[in-house]
Amino acid sequence: QVQLVESGGGLVQAGGSLRLSCAASGRTVSNYAMAWIRQAPGKEREFVAIISWGGATTLYASSVKGRFIISRDNAKNTVYLQMNSLKPEDTGVYFCAARSTVAVTTNYDYWGQGTQVTVSS
Protein backbone atom coordinates (compact mmCIF):
# COMPACT_ATOMS: atom_id res chain seq x y z
CA GLN A 1 0.00 0.00 0.00
CA VAL A 2 1.00 3.58 -0.66
CA GLN A 3 -0.41 6.45 1.37
CA LEU A 4 -0.50 9.92 -0.17
CA VAL A 5 -1.19 13.18 1.66
CA GLU A 6 -1.52 16.46 -0.22
CA SER A 7 -0.99 19.94 1.19
CA GLY A 8 -0.50 23.50 -0.01
CA GLY A 9 -3.88 24.31 -1.47
CA GLY A 10 -5.68 27.56 -0.78
CA LEU A 11 -7.21 30.71 -2.19
CA VAL A 12 -5.18 32.82 -4.59
CA GLN A 13 -5.89 35.63 -7.01
CA ALA A 14 -5.61 35.11 -10.74
CA GLY A 15 -2.00 35.48 -11.85
CA GLY A 16 -0.70 34.24 -8.52
CA SER A 17 1.22 31.10 -7.61
CA LEU A 18 0.84 28.10 -5.31
CA ARG A 19 2.99 25.07 -4.62
CA LEU A 20 1.33 21.80 -3.79
CA SER A 21 3.12 19.00 -1.97
CA CYS A 22 2.34 15.30 -1.78
CA ALA A 23 3.96 13.28 0.99
CA ALA A 24 4.11 9.58 0.25
CA SER A 25 4.63 6.63 2.57
CA GLY A 26 4.30 2.89 2.49
CA ARG A 27 5.76 0.79 -0.27
CA THR A 28 8.85 2.06 -2.08
CA VAL A 29 7.28 5.15 -3.60
CA SER A 30 10.37 5.92 -5.65
CA ASN A 31 9.35 2.99 -7.87
CA TYR A 32 6.14 4.74 -8.89
CA ALA A 33 5.29 7.40 -11.41
CA MET A 34 3.54 10.21 -9.56
CA ALA A 35 0.87 12.50 -10.91
CA TRP A 36 -1.45 15.36 -10.16
CA ILE A 37 -5.08 15.10 -11.16
CA ARG A 38 -7.71 17.77 -10.61
CA GLN A 39 -11.47 17.88 -10.44
CA ALA A 40 -13.50 21.04 -10.92
CA PRO A 41 -17.00 21.30 -9.44
CA GLY A 42 -19.46 19.30 -11.51
CA LYS A 43 -16.76 17.97 -13.84
CA GLU A 44 -14.85 14.73 -14.23
CA ARG A 45 -11.31 14.29 -13.00
CA GLU A 46 -8.71 15.76 -15.37
CA PHE A 47 -5.07 14.80 -15.86
CA VAL A 48 -2.69 17.66 -14.97
CA ALA A 49 0.89 16.31 -14.91
CA ILE A 50 2.93 13.19 -14.28
CA ILE A 51 6.59 12.49 -13.48
CA SER A 52 8.49 9.23 -13.87
CA TRP A 53 10.02 7.44 -10.91
CA GLY A 54 13.45 8.92 -11.57
CA GLY A 55 12.20 12.34 -12.64
CA ALA A 56 13.58 12.15 -16.17
CA THR A 57 10.18 12.17 -17.86
CA THR A 58 7.38 14.65 -17.30
CA LEU A 59 4.11 15.09 -19.16
CA TYR A 60 1.62 17.92 -18.88
CA ALA A 61 -1.91 18.67 -19.94
CA SER A 62 -1.92 21.30 -22.67
CA SER A 63 -3.99 23.59 -20.42
CA VAL A 64 -1.16 23.86 -17.85
CA LYS A 65 1.97 23.40 -19.95
CA GLY A 66 4.33 26.33 -19.49
CA ARG A 67 2.64 27.38 -16.24
CA PHE A 68 2.90 24.33 -13.98
CA ILE A 69 6.01 22.35 -13.05
CA ILE A 70 5.95 18.88 -11.50
CA SER A 71 8.98 17.65 -9.58
CA ARG A 72 9.89 15.04 -7.00
CA ASP A 73 12.39 14.47 -4.22
CA ASN A 74 12.68 10.72 -3.67
CA ALA A 75 14.87 11.21 -0.62
CA LYS A 76 11.92 13.00 1.00
CA ASN A 77 9.25 10.83 -0.64
CA THR A 78 7.57 14.01 -1.81
CA VAL A 79 6.15 15.22 -5.10
CA TYR A 80 5.51 18.87 -5.86
CA LEU A 81 3.38 20.88 -8.25
CA GLN A 82 4.49 24.47 -8.74
CA MET A 83 1.57 26.38 -10.20
CA ASN A 84 2.24 29.80 -11.72
CA SER A 85 0.09 32.30 -13.60
CA LEU A 86 -3.00 30.73 -12.10
CA LYS A 87 -6.36 31.20 -13.80
CA PRO A 88 -9.90 30.87 -12.42
CA GLU A 89 -10.33 27.75 -14.56
CA ASP A 90 -7.55 26.09 -12.51
CA THR A 91 -9.95 25.98 -9.55
CA GLY A 92 -10.67 22.51 -8.23
CA VAL A 93 -9.61 19.74 -5.92
CA TYR A 94 -6.09 18.58 -6.72
CA PHE A 95 -5.27 14.94 -6.10
CA CYS A 96 -1.89 13.26 -5.90
CA ALA A 97 -1.84 9.79 -7.46
CA ALA A 98 0.59 6.95 -8.15
CA ARG A 99 0.89 4.28 -10.80
CA SER A 100 3.60 1.96 -12.09
CA THR A 101 4.16 3.61 -15.49
CA VAL A 102 4.06 7.08 -17.00
CA ALA A 103 0.90 7.80 -18.97
CA VAL A 104 -1.58 10.57 -19.63
CA THR A 105 -4.46 9.03 -17.75
CA THR A 106 -6.76 9.33 -14.75
CA ASN A 107 -6.33 5.62 -13.94
CA TYR A 108 -4.08 5.20 -10.90
CA ASP A 109 -3.39 2.60 -8.26
CA TYR A 110 -3.24 4.98 -5.31
CA TRP A 111 -4.87 8.32 -4.53
CA GLY A 112 -4.57 11.01 -1.91
CA GLN A 113 -7.54 12.73 -0.31
CA GLY A 114 -7.10 15.95 -2.32
CA THR A 115 -6.44 19.60 -1.56
CA GLN A 116 -8.66 22.49 -2.65
CA VAL A 117 -7.28 25.20 -4.93
CA THR A 118 -9.44 28.25 -5.56
CA VAL A 119 -8.39 30.97 -7.98
CA SER A 120 -10.38 34.19 -7.80
CA SER A 121 -10.75 36.53 -10.75
mmCIF file of C-alpha atoms in Angstrom:
data_model
loop_
_atom_site.group_PDB
_atom_site.id
_atom_site.type_symbol
_atom_site.label_atom_id
_atom_site.label_comp_id
_atom_site.label_asym_id
_atom_site.label_seq_id
_atom_site.Cartn_x
_atom_site.Cartn_y
_atom_site.Cartn_z
ATOM 1 C CA GLN A 1 0.000 0.000 0.000
ATOM 2 C CA VAL A 2 0.998 3.580 -0.659
ATOM 3 C CA GLN A 3 -0.408 6.452 1.371
ATOM 4 C CA LEU A 4 -0.505 9.919 -0.173
ATOM 5 C CA VAL A 5 -1.193 13.176 1.658
ATOM 6 C CA GLU A 6 -1.525 16.462 -0.218
ATOM 7 C CA SER A 7 -0.992 19.945 1.189
ATOM 8 C CA GLY A 8 -0.497 23.498 -0.013
ATOM 9 C CA GLY A 9 -3.883 24.305 -1.466
ATOM 10 C CA GLY A 10 -5.685 27.557 -0.775
ATOM 11 C CA LEU A 11 -7.215 30.707 -2.191
ATOM 12 C CA VAL A 12 -5.181 32.817 -4.585
ATOM 13 C CA GLN A 13 -5.888 35.631 -7.012
ATOM 14 C CA ALA A 14 -5.610 35.114 -10.736
ATOM 15 C CA GLY A 15 -2.003 35.483 -11.848
ATOM 16 C CA GLY A 16 -0.698 34.241 -8.524
ATOM 17 C CA SER A 17 1.215 31.097 -7.606
ATOM 18 C CA LEU A 18 0.839 28.103 -5.308
ATOM 19 C CA ARG A 19 2.994 25.074 -4.616
ATOM 20 C CA LEU A 20 1.325 21.800 -3.793
ATOM 21 C CA SER A 21 3.122 19.005 -1.969
ATOM 22 C CA CYS A 22 2.342 15.304 -1.781
ATOM 23 C CA ALA A 23 3.960 13.279 0.990
ATOM 24 C CA ALA A 24 4.115 9.583 0.245
ATOM 25 C CA SER A 25 4.625 6.633 2.566
ATOM 26 C CA GLY A 26 4.295 2.889 2.494
ATOM 27 C CA ARG A 27 5.755 0.785 -0.273
ATOM 28 C CA THR A 28 8.846 2.064 -2.082
ATOM 29 C CA VAL A 29 7.285 5.152 -3.603
ATOM 30 C CA SER A 30 10.369 5.920 -5.649
ATOM 31 C CA ASN A 31 9.353 2.992 -7.869
ATOM 32 C CA TYR A 32 6.137 4.738 -8.895
ATOM 33 C CA ALA A 33 5.293 7.400 -11.412
ATOM 34 C CA MET A 34 3.542 10.213 -9.559
ATOM 35 C CA ALA A 35 0.871 12.505 -10.912
ATOM 36 C CA TRP A 36 -1.451 15.361 -10.164
ATOM 37 C CA ILE A 37 -5.082 15.105 -11.159
ATOM 38 C CA ARG A 38 -7.713 17.772 -10.607
ATOM 39 C CA GLN A 39 -11.471 17.883 -10.440
ATOM 40 C CA ALA A 40 -13.502 21.038 -10.919
ATOM 41 C CA PRO A 41 -17.001 21.299 -9.442
ATOM 42 C CA GLY A 42 -19.461 19.300 -11.509
ATOM 43 C CA LYS A 43 -16.764 17.968 -13.837
ATOM 44 C CA GLU A 44 -14.855 14.734 -14.232
ATOM 45 C CA ARG A 45 -11.310 14.290 -13.002
ATOM 46 C CA GLU A 46 -8.713 15.760 -15.367
ATOM 47 C CA PHE A 47 -5.065 14.802 -15.861
ATOM 48 C CA VAL A 48 -2.690 17.660 -14.975
ATOM 49 C CA ALA A 49 0.885 16.313 -14.911
ATOM 50 C CA ILE A 50 2.934 13.187 -14.275
ATOM 51 C CA ILE A 51 6.585 12.494 -13.479
ATOM 52 C CA SER A 52 8.489 9.233 -13.874
ATOM 53 C CA TRP A 53 10.019 7.441 -10.907
ATOM 54 C CA GLY A 54 13.451 8.924 -11.567
ATOM 55 C CA GLY A 55 12.200 12.340 -12.640
ATOM 56 C CA ALA A 56 13.580 12.150 -16.174
ATOM 57 C CA THR A 57 10.182 12.169 -17.860
ATOM 58 C CA THR A 58 7.380 14.655 -17.301
ATOM 59 C CA LEU A 59 4.115 15.086 -19.160
ATOM 60 C CA TYR A 60 1.624 17.918 -18.877
ATOM 61 C CA ALA A 61 -1.906 18.670 -19.937
ATOM 62 C CA SER A 62 -1.923 21.301 -22.668
ATOM 63 C CA SER A 63 -3.989 23.588 -20.424
ATOM 64 C CA VAL A 64 -1.163 23.863 -17.852
ATOM 65 C CA LYS A 65 1.975 23.397 -19.952
ATOM 66 C CA GLY A 66 4.333 26.332 -19.490
ATOM 67 C CA ARG A 67 2.643 27.382 -16.244
ATOM 68 C CA PHE A 68 2.902 24.327 -13.981
ATOM 69 C CA ILE A 69 6.013 22.353 -13.048
ATOM 70 C CA ILE A 70 5.951 18.881 -11.497
ATOM 71 C CA SER A 71 8.985 17.653 -9.579
ATOM 72 C CA ARG A 72 9.886 15.037 -7.000
ATOM 73 C CA ASP A 73 12.387 14.466 -4.219
ATOM 74 C CA ASN A 74 12.675 10.715 -3.672
ATOM 75 C CA ALA A 75 14.871 11.207 -0.622
ATOM 76 C CA LYS A 76 11.924 13.000 1.005
ATOM 77 C CA ASN A 77 9.245 10.830 -0.642
ATOM 78 C CA THR A 78 7.575 14.009 -1.810
ATOM 79 C CA VAL A 79 6.146 15.215 -5.101
ATOM 80 C CA TYR A 80 5.510 18.870 -5.864
ATOM 81 C CA LEU A 81 3.383 20.875 -8.255
ATOM 82 C CA GLN A 82 4.494 24.469 -8.740
ATOM 83 C CA MET A 83 1.569 26.376 -10.199
ATOM 84 C CA ASN A 84 2.241 29.801 -11.721
ATOM 85 C CA SER A 85 0.085 32.301 -13.596
ATOM 86 C CA LEU A 86 -3.001 30.727 -12.104
ATOM 87 C CA LYS A 87 -6.359 31.200 -13.798
ATOM 88 C CA PRO A 88 -9.900 30.874 -12.416
ATOM 89 C CA GLU A 89 -10.334 27.746 -14.556
ATOM 90 C CA ASP A 90 -7.553 26.093 -12.507
ATOM 91 C CA THR A 91 -9.947 25.979 -9.550
ATOM 92 C CA GLY A 92 -10.675 22.512 -8.234
ATOM 93 C CA VAL A 93 -9.606 19.736 -5.920
ATOM 94 C CA TYR A 94 -6.090 18.577 -6.725
ATOM 95 C CA PHE A 95 -5.271 14.936 -6.098
ATOM 96 C CA CYS A 96 -1.895 13.258 -5.899
ATOM 97 C CA ALA A 97 -1.839 9.788 -7.460
ATOM 98 C CA ALA A 98 0.594 6.955 -8.145
ATOM 99 C CA ARG A 99 0.895 4.284 -10.803
ATOM 100 C CA SER A 100 3.602 1.964 -12.091
ATOM 101 C CA THR A 101 4.160 3.614 -15.494
ATOM 102 C CA VAL A 102 4.055 7.083 -17.001
ATOM 103 C CA ALA A 103 0.896 7.803 -18.965
ATOM 104 C CA VAL A 104 -1.584 10.574 -19.629
ATOM 105 C CA THR A 105 -4.464 9.028 -17.749
ATOM 106 C CA THR A 106 -6.763 9.330 -14.752
ATOM 107 C CA ASN A 107 -6.329 5.625 -13.944
ATOM 108 C CA TYR A 108 -4.077 5.204 -10.896
ATOM 109 C CA ASP A 109 -3.389 2.600 -8.259
ATOM 110 C CA TYR A 110 -3.236 4.983 -5.306
ATOM 111 C CA TRP A 111 -4.865 8.319 -4.534
ATOM 112 C CA GLY A 112 -4.572 11.012 -1.914
ATOM 113 C CA GLN A 113 -7.536 12.733 -0.314
ATOM 114 C CA GLY A 114 -7.105 15.946 -2.318
ATOM 115 C CA THR A 115 -6.437 19.602 -1.560
ATOM 116 C CA GLN A 116 -8.655 22.494 -2.647
ATOM 117 C CA VAL A 117 -7.282 25.195 -4.932
ATOM 118 C CA THR A 118 -9.442 28.249 -5.561
ATOM 119 C CA VAL A 119 -8.393 30.975 -7.982
ATOM 120 C CA SER A 120 -10.381 34.193 -7.800
ATOM 121 C CA SER A 121 -10.749 36.534 -10.754
#
